[in-house]
Amino acid sequence: MTDSLIENSSTVRTGGRLTVAQGTALYVGAVLGTGVIALPALAAEAAGPASLLAWLALVVLSMPLAATFAALGARYPDAGGVSTYVRNAFGPRAAAIVGWCFYFAVPAGAPAAALFAGGYVAAALGGGGTTTAVTGAILIVVVTVTNALGLRVSGRVQLVLAALLVALLLTAVLAALPHLRWDNLRPFAPHGWLAVGPAAALLVWSFAGWEAITHLAADFRRPKRDLPRAATIAVVVVGVLYLGVAGATVLVLGPAAGESEAPLAELLALGIGGEVHLLAAVAALLLTLGTMNAYFAGAAKLGAALGRDGALPAWLDRGSSAGEVPRRSLLVVSVLAAVAMAVAVAAGIGPKPLVLLTTGCFVLVYALGTAAALRLLPRGTRAHRSALFALVAVTALLVMTGWYLLWPLLLAAGALLYLRLRRSTSDAAASGLG
């Protein structure tokens, strides 16, 4: 990419269609994902009531992380998102690594979420693995069609989904309050205080997503004002809902929380009655559809930007400008997601490995993105201080990722190899012309 294009990335054409409300809904959909259905129980199993400290710690981390990416998005509203920020800070090679890690993480994470929701549908309707796979495939098709219709439709759909999701979670928490028992907090740390660490590691998946909407920054009507506002509102909404559901799970279900496969559905059933499995299926579908919709939108835009910048084939570059629909990039994401889901179903490995591979990619993206923020954001500002705090915290998460870092490292090698081959091809073509 030429220096002039790098310089112009901060002045890319704006004036898109997304409002603060739609942007907030996209944020909520990206972050408030399928983890809220199962992870409160898994965290409670790992650390007991002390798992609430892990939830609180990650909510606190979300504040500087969301503020950092929102500040970058407002300053550099470009479809490349984190890839653009890293490019401006460290050059095209680092940007390609970030772009590849995010772009190819989504086709792994999306089928994991789709299969997770499919499992709940199978529990409610029967049909076992067939129902699970069919539900997952339908979800991939739905989010593909929705995004192919354009950002305006996608934003409106996301707004409706977010409203339904917030209403559902609030209903579950409020309806269960009469059954709250403070005695369920004792013993507070039955597995020791060190168990809070593994519980926090489990919850990282629930808080991934604060970087996803930066790829859509140029599609906001007024990015410099609207993007930070949307991020701030989303942090409050997500934090309140996560802490509410996790707190209700521990205080209402008590020791049985760690054994529950669908704690949210049990809270709903306990508070308002109804069929547990059907309620779980509805919640899983709403959460998964919102998350996949947001990530497909962001990844499709990113793929188009990478094609524009030479980090992926130029065939993908159509749709990288604000207001355009990146249908070619969206098609690639959808096909790869379908292939990943088919492999997971055929091999019988389930969604967990896909989730962990995706988390490894996102943590690396966060690390490079916050490091770029320290170079790009004005020193002494609140945004710069947020970036420093976020980088320290994300570095700790990077260490906790373990061997699942292998996948993002392979993607990094693939990005560098592609750039090298592309340069060699260009040089050979230039020599032939000479």
Short mmCIF file of C-alpha atoms in Angstrom, two decimals:
data_model
loop_
_atom_site.label_atom_id
_atom_site.label_comp_id
_atom_site.label_asym_id
_atom_site.label_seq_id
_atom_site.Cartn_x
_atom_site.Cartn_y
_atom_site.Cartn_z
CA MET A 1 0.00 0.00 0.00
CA THR A 2 1.31 3.44 -0.86
CA ASP A 3 2.17 6.08 1.72
CA SER A 4 -0.53 8.38 0.39
CA LEU A 5 -3.20 5.76 1.02
CA ILE A 6 -1.91 5.24 4.54
CA GLU A 7 -2.09 8.98 5.18
CA ASN A 8 -5.60 9.18 3.76
CA SER A 9 -6.94 6.39 5.98
CA SER A 10 -7.81 8.91 8.69
CA THR A 11 -9.78 11.08 6.27
CA VAL A 12 -11.77 8.36 4.55
CA ARG A 13 -15.25 9.41 3.39
CA THR A 14 -17.84 9.25 6.17
CA GLY A 15 -21.53 10.02 6.30
CA GLY A 16 -22.88 6.48 6.58
CA ARG A 17 -26.29 5.41 7.82
CA LEU A 18 -25.67 3.82 11.22
CA THR A 19 -27.14 5.69 14.19
CA VAL A 20 -26.02 5.60 17.82
CA ALA A 21 -28.88 3.20 18.62
CA GLN A 22 -27.96 0.85 15.77
CA GLY A 23 -24.28 1.02 16.66
CA THR A 24 -25.05 0.22 20.28
CA ALA A 25 -27.14 -2.74 19.13
CA LEU A 26 -24.26 -4.01 16.97
CA TYR A 27 -21.88 -3.71 19.94
CA VAL A 28 -24.31 -5.52 22.24
CA GLY A 29 -24.81 -8.24 19.63
CA ALA A 30 -21.06 -8.67 19.14
CA VAL A 31 -20.19 -8.89 22.85
CA LEU A 32 -23.30 -10.31 24.51
CA GLY A 33 -23.08 -13.66 22.79
CA THR A 34 -23.81 -17.28 23.51
CA GLY A 35 -21.55 -17.25 26.56
CA VAL A 36 -24.31 -15.75 28.70
CA ILE A 37 -26.29 -18.99 28.34
CA ALA A 38 -23.67 -21.49 29.50
CA LEU A 39 -20.68 -19.66 30.98
CA PRO A 40 -22.28 -18.48 34.24
CA ALA A 41 -22.70 -22.14 35.14
CA LEU A 42 -19.21 -23.14 33.96
CA ALA A 43 -17.62 -20.27 35.91
CA ALA A 44 -19.61 -21.16 39.01
CA GLU A 45 -18.46 -24.74 38.67
CA ALA A 46 -14.82 -23.58 38.51
CA ALA A 47 -14.83 -21.03 41.35
CA GLY A 48 -18.21 -21.11 43.10
CA PRO A 49 -19.67 -17.73 44.12
CA ALA A 50 -16.16 -16.25 43.77
CA SER A 51 -16.71 -16.51 40.01
CA LEU A 52 -18.59 -13.23 40.37
CA LEU A 53 -15.20 -11.57 40.90
CA ALA A 54 -14.06 -12.91 37.53
CA TRP A 55 -17.16 -11.47 35.86
CA LEU A 56 -16.57 -8.12 37.57
CA ALA A 57 -12.90 -8.07 36.54
CA LEU A 58 -13.74 -8.61 32.86
CA VAL A 59 -16.47 -5.97 32.97
CA VAL A 60 -13.88 -3.54 34.34
CA LEU A 61 -11.44 -4.56 31.58
CA SER A 62 -14.14 -3.92 28.99
CA MET A 63 -14.24 -0.24 29.87
CA PRO A 64 -10.71 0.75 28.73
CA LEU A 65 -10.75 -1.81 25.93
CA ALA A 66 -13.98 -0.47 24.43
CA ALA A 67 -12.85 3.13 24.99
CA THR A 68 -9.56 2.46 23.22
CA PHE A 69 -11.09 0.93 20.10
CA ALA A 70 -13.87 3.52 19.99
CA ALA A 71 -11.28 6.33 20.14
CA LEU A 72 -9.33 4.72 17.32
CA GLY A 73 -12.48 4.20 15.27
CA ALA A 74 -13.51 7.82 15.72
CA ARG A 75 -10.03 9.05 14.73
CA TYR A 76 -9.54 6.60 11.83
CA PRO A 77 -13.01 5.65 10.50
CA ASP A 78 -12.06 2.98 7.99
CA ALA A 79 -13.36 -0.47 7.05
CA GLY A 80 -9.97 -1.94 7.97
CA GLY A 81 -10.68 -1.39 11.66
CA VAL A 82 -7.87 -2.69 13.87
CA SER A 83 -5.90 -3.60 10.74
CA THR A 84 -5.86 0.09 9.73
CA TYR A 85 -4.70 1.23 13.17
CA VAL A 86 -1.88 -1.31 13.24
CA ARG A 87 -0.91 -0.33 9.68
CA ASN A 88 -0.61 3.32 10.66
CA ALA A 89 1.40 2.42 13.76
CA PHE A 90 3.63 -0.45 12.64
CA GLY A 91 3.35 -0.79 8.86
CA PRO A 92 1.63 -3.04 6.29
CA ARG A 93 3.07 -6.37 7.47
CA ALA A 94 1.71 -6.02 11.00
CA ALA A 95 -1.60 -4.80 9.56
CA ALA A 96 -1.89 -7.86 7.35
CA ILE A 97 -1.29 -10.13 10.35
CA VAL A 98 -4.08 -8.47 12.33
CA GLY A 99 -6.39 -8.50 9.32
CA TRP A 100 -5.86 -12.19 8.66
CA CYS A 101 -6.28 -13.10 12.36
CA PHE A 102 -9.64 -11.35 12.57
CA TYR A 103 -10.93 -12.23 9.13
CA PHE A 104 -10.18 -15.95 9.40
CA ALA A 105 -11.20 -16.15 13.07
CA VAL A 106 -14.82 -15.34 12.25
CA PRO A 107 -15.38 -18.43 10.03
CA ALA A 108 -14.16 -20.53 12.98
CA GLY A 109 -16.11 -18.74 15.69
CA ALA A 110 -19.39 -18.39 13.81
CA PRO A 111 -20.04 -22.13 13.35
CA ALA A 112 -19.06 -22.73 16.97
CA ALA A 113 -21.75 -20.31 18.09
CA ALA A 114 -24.24 -21.71 15.56
CA LEU A 115 -23.68 -25.27 16.75
CA PHE A 116 -24.00 -24.17 20.35
CA ALA A 117 -27.43 -22.70 19.60
CA GLY A 118 -28.30 -25.76 17.54
CA GLY A 119 -27.70 -27.95 20.57
CA TYR A 120 -30.35 -26.06 22.51
CA VAL A 121 -32.82 -26.37 19.65
CA ALA A 122 -32.15 -30.11 19.53
CA ALA A 123 -32.77 -30.35 23.27
CA ALA A 124 -36.13 -28.64 22.81
CA LEU A 125 -37.32 -30.28 19.58
CA GLY A 126 -35.37 -33.53 19.44
CA GLY A 127 -33.49 -34.82 16.45
CA GLY A 128 -30.02 -34.90 18.03
CA GLY A 129 -27.05 -34.06 15.87
CA THR A 130 -29.14 -33.61 12.73
CA THR A 131 -31.22 -30.83 14.31
CA THR A 132 -28.05 -29.23 15.67
CA ALA A 133 -26.35 -29.17 12.27
CA VAL A 134 -29.44 -28.01 10.38
CA THR A 135 -30.02 -25.19 12.86
CA GLY A 136 -26.40 -24.10 12.55
CA ALA A 137 -26.63 -24.09 8.76
CA ILE A 138 -29.85 -22.05 8.83
CA LEU A 139 -28.23 -19.45 11.10
CA ILE A 140 -25.29 -19.05 8.71
CA VAL A 141 -27.68 -18.59 5.77
CA VAL A 142 -29.83 -16.06 7.65
CA VAL A 143 -26.94 -13.78 8.67
CA THR A 144 -25.46 -14.03 5.18
CA VAL A 145 -28.71 -12.95 3.51
CA THR A 146 -29.29 -10.20 6.08
CA ASN A 147 -25.86 -8.66 5.52
CA ALA A 148 -26.07 -9.10 1.75
CA LEU A 149 -29.14 -6.84 1.80
CA GLY A 150 -26.96 -4.01 3.08
CA LEU A 151 -25.91 -2.20 6.26
CA ARG A 152 -29.24 -0.40 6.61
CA VAL A 153 -31.17 -3.65 6.86
CA SER A 154 -28.47 -5.23 9.02
CA GLY A 155 -28.49 -2.32 11.47
CA ARG A 156 -32.26 -2.36 11.83
CA VAL A 157 -32.36 -6.12 12.33
CA GLN A 158 -29.62 -5.84 14.94
CA LEU A 159 -31.56 -3.13 16.78
CA VAL A 160 -34.61 -5.37 17.02
CA LEU A 161 -32.53 -8.38 18.11
CA ALA A 162 -30.71 -6.37 20.78
CA ALA A 163 -33.98 -5.02 22.17
CA LEU A 164 -35.47 -8.52 22.37
CA LEU A 165 -32.29 -9.88 23.93
CA VAL A 166 -32.10 -7.18 26.60
CA ALA A 167 -35.79 -7.68 27.42
CA LEU A 168 -35.29 -11.44 27.72
CA LEU A 169 -32.29 -11.19 30.05
CA LEU A 170 -33.89 -8.52 32.22
CA THR A 171 -37.01 -10.64 32.50
CA ALA A 172 -34.97 -13.66 33.58
CA VAL A 173 -33.12 -11.69 36.26
CA LEU A 174 -36.09 -9.74 37.61
CA ALA A 175 -38.43 -12.73 37.61
CA ALA A 176 -35.91 -14.77 39.58
CA LEU A 177 -35.26 -12.11 42.24
CA PRO A 178 -37.97 -13.34 44.65
CA HIS A 179 -36.09 -16.65 44.82
CA LEU A 180 -32.75 -15.03 45.74
CA ARG A 181 -30.97 -16.45 48.78
CA TRP A 182 -27.92 -14.73 50.26
CA ASP A 183 -26.94 -18.00 51.94
CA ASN A 184 -25.93 -19.24 48.48
CA LEU A 185 -22.85 -17.02 48.72
CA ARG A 186 -21.40 -19.28 51.42
CA PRO A 187 -18.82 -20.66 51.12
CA PHE A 188 -17.73 -17.84 48.81
CA ALA A 189 -14.58 -19.53 47.48
CA PRO A 190 -15.11 -23.29 47.90
CA HIS A 191 -12.26 -24.13 45.53
CA GLY A 192 -9.85 -21.48 46.83
CA TRP A 193 -9.17 -17.95 45.64
CA LEU A 194 -6.81 -19.11 42.89
CA ALA A 195 -9.80 -20.70 41.14
CA VAL A 196 -10.93 -17.20 40.12
CA GLY A 197 -8.14 -17.19 37.50
CA PRO A 198 -9.37 -20.26 35.57
CA ALA A 199 -12.93 -18.91 35.82
CA ALA A 200 -11.78 -15.64 34.23
CA ALA A 201 -10.08 -17.59 31.46
CA LEU A 202 -13.38 -19.30 30.69
CA LEU A 203 -15.16 -15.96 30.50
CA VAL A 204 -12.83 -14.33 27.95
CA TRP A 205 -15.03 -15.69 25.14
CA SER A 206 -18.00 -13.79 26.59
CA PHE A 207 -16.23 -10.43 26.38
CA ALA A 208 -14.73 -10.68 22.89
CA GLY A 209 -16.20 -8.20 20.45
CA TRP A 210 -15.20 -4.67 21.43
CA GLU A 211 -13.05 -4.42 18.30
CA ALA A 212 -15.62 -5.83 15.86
CA ILE A 213 -17.62 -2.66 15.21
CA THR A 214 -14.54 -0.56 14.40
CA HIS A 215 -14.68 -2.05 10.89
CA LEU A 216 -18.02 -0.27 10.48
CA ALA A 217 -16.82 3.09 11.88
CA ALA A 218 -17.06 4.86 8.49
CA ASP A 219 -20.68 3.71 8.21
CA PHE A 220 -21.75 5.79 11.22
CA ARG A 221 -23.44 9.09 10.43
CA ARG A 222 -20.94 10.98 12.62
CA PRO A 223 -18.15 8.57 13.64
CA LYS A 224 -16.26 10.95 15.94
CA ARG A 225 -19.35 11.54 18.06
CA ASP A 226 -21.54 8.47 17.55
CA LEU A 227 -18.98 5.65 17.86
CA PRO A 228 -17.72 6.57 21.38
CA ARG A 229 -21.32 7.11 22.51
CA ALA A 230 -22.41 3.74 21.19
CA ALA A 231 -19.43 2.03 22.86
CA THR A 232 -20.11 3.72 26.21
CA ILE A 233 -23.77 2.77 26.22
CA ALA A 234 -22.93 -0.78 25.18
CA VAL A 235 -20.38 -1.21 28.00
CA VAL A 236 -23.02 -0.20 30.55
CA VAL A 237 -25.70 -2.44 29.02
CA VAL A 238 -23.42 -5.46 28.66
CA GLY A 239 -21.89 -5.02 32.12
CA VAL A 240 -25.27 -4.75 33.86
CA LEU A 241 -26.72 -7.73 32.00
CA TYR A 242 -23.70 -9.99 32.49
CA LEU A 243 -23.42 -9.21 36.20
CA GLY A 244 -27.19 -9.52 36.60
CA VAL A 245 -27.39 -12.95 34.97
CA ALA A 246 -24.23 -14.22 36.72
CA GLY A 247 -25.39 -12.90 40.09
CA ALA A 248 -28.87 -14.38 39.70
CA THR A 249 -27.36 -17.71 38.66
CA VAL A 250 -25.29 -17.92 41.84
CA LEU A 251 -27.78 -16.39 44.27
CA VAL A 252 -30.89 -18.17 42.97
CA LEU A 253 -29.63 -21.55 41.79
CA GLY A 254 -26.98 -21.87 44.48
CA PRO A 255 -24.68 -24.92 44.42
CA ALA A 256 -26.78 -26.40 41.61
CA ALA A 257 -25.64 -23.57 39.31
CA GLY A 258 -22.42 -25.40 38.46
CA GLU A 259 -24.39 -28.44 37.33
CA SER A 260 -26.86 -26.57 35.12
CA GLU A 261 -26.62 -26.84 31.34
CA ALA A 262 -28.99 -23.91 30.78
CA PRO A 263 -28.97 -21.57 33.80
CA LEU A 264 -30.71 -18.74 31.96
CA ALA A 265 -33.62 -20.99 31.02
CA GLU A 266 -33.85 -22.28 34.60
CA LEU A 267 -34.07 -18.70 35.88
CA LEU A 268 -36.88 -17.98 33.43
CA ALA A 269 -38.70 -21.19 34.28
CA LEU A 270 -38.34 -20.57 38.01
CA GLY A 271 -39.56 -16.99 37.76
CA ILE A 272 -42.38 -17.19 35.20
CA GLY A 273 -42.81 -20.90 34.50
CA GLY A 274 -42.73 -22.63 31.14
CA GLU A 275 -40.84 -25.31 29.28
CA VAL A 276 -37.15 -25.12 30.20
CA HIS A 277 -35.74 -26.49 26.96
CA LEU A 278 -37.93 -24.32 24.76
CA LEU A 279 -36.93 -21.17 26.67
CA ALA A 280 -33.28 -22.17 26.39
CA ALA A 281 -33.64 -22.63 22.63
CA VAL A 282 -35.24 -19.19 22.18
CA ALA A 283 -32.51 -17.50 24.22
CA ALA A 284 -29.74 -19.34 22.37
CA LEU A 285 -31.14 -18.43 18.95
CA LEU A 286 -31.54 -14.74 19.84
CA LEU A 287 -28.05 -14.47 21.30
CA THR A 288 -26.37 -16.39 18.51
CA LEU A 289 -28.15 -14.58 15.69
CA GLY A 290 -27.18 -11.20 17.14
CA THR A 291 -23.54 -12.17 17.59
CA MET A 292 -23.15 -13.75 14.16
CA ASN A 293 -24.89 -10.82 12.47
CA ALA A 294 -22.45 -8.32 13.99
CA TYR A 295 -19.35 -10.39 13.24
CA PHE A 296 -20.34 -11.21 9.67
CA ALA A 297 -20.90 -7.50 9.01
CA GLY A 298 -17.53 -6.52 10.47
CA ALA A 299 -15.56 -9.35 8.86
CA ALA A 300 -17.08 -8.76 5.43
CA LYS A 301 -16.04 -5.10 5.57
CA LEU A 302 -12.57 -6.04 6.76
CA GLY A 303 -12.07 -8.56 3.94
CA ALA A 304 -12.95 -5.90 1.39
CA ALA A 305 -10.48 -3.50 3.00
CA LEU A 306 -7.74 -6.16 2.98
CA GLY A 307 -8.40 -6.75 -0.72
CA ARG A 308 -8.18 -2.99 -1.30
CA ASP A 309 -4.87 -2.78 0.61
CA GLY A 310 -3.25 -5.80 -1.06
CA ALA A 311 -3.27 -8.11 1.97
CA LEU A 312 -5.83 -10.36 0.22
CA PRO A 313 -6.69 -10.78 -3.49
CA ALA A 314 -7.97 -7.59 -5.14
CA TRP A 315 -11.12 -9.49 -6.17
CA LEU A 316 -12.41 -8.89 -2.63
CA ASP A 317 -12.00 -5.10 -2.61
CA ARG A 318 -15.51 -4.27 -3.86
CA GLY A 319 -17.59 -2.89 -0.98
CA SER A 320 -14.80 -1.41 1.15
CA SER A 321 -16.13 2.17 0.99
CA ALA A 322 -18.73 3.54 3.40
CA GLY A 323 -22.27 2.65 2.39
CA GLU A 324 -21.22 -0.16 0.02
CA VAL A 325 -22.06 -3.83 0.59
CA PRO A 326 -19.00 -6.16 0.51
CA ARG A 327 -20.86 -9.14 -0.96
CA ARG A 328 -17.77 -10.92 -2.31
CA SER A 329 -16.00 -10.83 1.03
CA LEU A 330 -19.23 -11.85 2.76
CA LEU A 331 -19.48 -14.86 0.44
CA VAL A 332 -15.96 -15.99 1.38
CA VAL A 333 -16.73 -15.70 5.11
CA SER A 334 -19.98 -17.63 4.70
CA VAL A 335 -18.44 -20.44 2.65
CA LEU A 336 -15.51 -20.85 5.05
CA ALA A 337 -17.91 -20.87 8.02
CA ALA A 338 -20.01 -23.56 6.37
CA VAL A 339 -16.91 -25.66 5.67
CA ALA A 340 -15.69 -25.29 9.27
CA MET A 341 -19.07 -26.33 10.61
CA ALA A 342 -19.23 -29.32 8.27
CA VAL A 343 -15.78 -30.46 9.42
CA ALA A 344 -16.70 -30.03 13.10
CA VAL A 345 -19.91 -32.03 12.63
CA ALA A 346 -18.29 -34.76 10.55
CA ALA A 347 -15.37 -35.15 12.97
CA GLY A 348 -17.64 -35.02 16.01
CA ILE A 349 -15.37 -32.53 17.81
CA GLY A 350 -18.12 -30.08 18.77
CA PRO A 351 -17.80 -26.30 19.06
CA LYS A 352 -15.31 -26.03 21.98
CA PRO A 353 -12.06 -26.30 19.92
CA LEU A 354 -13.39 -23.71 17.46
CA VAL A 355 -14.17 -21.36 20.35
CA LEU A 356 -10.66 -21.65 21.79
CA LEU A 357 -8.99 -21.14 18.41
CA THR A 358 -11.10 -18.04 17.85
CA THR A 359 -10.27 -16.66 21.29
CA GLY A 360 -6.55 -17.02 20.58
CA CYS A 361 -6.94 -14.92 17.43
CA PHE A 362 -8.92 -12.20 19.15
CA VAL A 363 -6.49 -11.89 22.06
CA LEU A 364 -3.62 -11.37 19.61
CA VAL A 365 -5.69 -8.78 17.73
CA TYR A 366 -6.36 -6.98 21.02
CA ALA A 367 -2.68 -6.98 21.94
CA LEU A 368 -1.54 -5.48 18.64
CA GLY A 369 -4.51 -3.09 18.51
CA THR A 370 -3.90 -1.62 21.97
CA ALA A 371 -0.17 -1.39 21.25
CA ALA A 372 -1.00 0.59 18.10
CA ALA A 373 -3.27 2.86 20.15
CA LEU A 374 -0.33 3.85 22.35
CA ARG A 375 1.44 5.17 19.24
CA LEU A 376 -1.55 6.76 17.53
CA LEU A 377 -3.58 8.36 20.31
CA PRO A 378 -2.39 11.67 21.82
CA ARG A 379 -0.33 11.19 24.97
CA GLY A 380 -1.80 12.39 28.22
CA THR A 381 -5.38 11.88 27.09
CA ARG A 382 -7.91 9.58 28.72
CA ALA A 383 -7.94 7.41 25.60
CA HIS A 384 -4.14 6.95 25.78
CA ARG A 385 -4.32 5.96 29.45
CA SER A 386 -7.11 3.52 28.64
CA ALA A 387 -4.94 1.96 25.93
CA LEU A 388 -2.04 1.47 28.36
CA PHE A 389 -4.23 -0.23 30.94
CA ALA A 390 -5.87 -2.39 28.29
CA LEU A 391 -2.52 -3.49 26.84
CA VAL A 392 -1.25 -4.66 30.23
CA ALA A 393 -4.44 -6.64 30.88
CA VAL A 394 -4.56 -8.15 27.39
CA THR A 395 -0.92 -9.22 27.65
CA ALA A 396 -1.87 -11.27 30.71
CA LEU A 397 -4.71 -12.85 28.73
CA LEU A 398 -2.26 -13.61 25.92
CA VAL A 399 -0.14 -15.66 28.32
CA MET A 400 -3.22 -17.54 29.51
CA THR A 401 -4.15 -18.54 25.95
CA GLY A 402 -1.49 -21.25 25.90
CA TRP A 403 -0.98 -23.48 22.90
CA TYR A 404 -4.10 -22.14 21.19
CA LEU A 405 -1.86 -19.27 20.08
CA LEU A 406 -0.63 -21.71 17.42
CA TRP A 407 -3.59 -20.91 15.14
CA PRO A 408 -3.06 -17.10 15.07
CA LEU A 409 0.67 -17.67 14.66
CA LEU A 410 -0.02 -19.84 11.60
CA LEU A 411 -2.30 -17.14 10.22
CA ALA A 412 0.43 -14.57 10.83
CA ALA A 413 2.88 -16.70 8.86
CA GLY A 414 0.31 -17.09 6.08
CA ALA A 415 -0.20 -13.32 5.87
CA LEU A 416 3.53 -12.65 5.60
CA LEU A 417 3.96 -15.40 3.00
CA TYR A 418 1.10 -13.98 0.91
CA LEU A 419 2.65 -10.50 0.97
CA ARG A 420 6.01 -11.91 -0.06
CA LEU A 421 4.55 -13.93 -2.93
CA ARG A 422 2.52 -10.94 -4.07
CA ARG A 423 5.62 -8.76 -4.07
CA SER A 424 7.59 -11.38 -6.00
CA THR A 425 4.81 -11.61 -8.59
CA SER A 426 4.71 -7.83 -8.95
CA ASP A 427 8.48 -7.64 -9.31
CA ALA A 428 8.45 -10.40 -11.93
CA ALA A 429 5.71 -8.62 -13.88
CA ALA A 430 7.65 -5.36 -13.70
CA SER A 431 10.79 -7.08 -14.96
CA GLY A 432 8.87 -8.62 -17.85
CA LEU A 433 7.54 -5.24 -18.86
CA GLY A 434 11.02 -3.81 -18.64
#
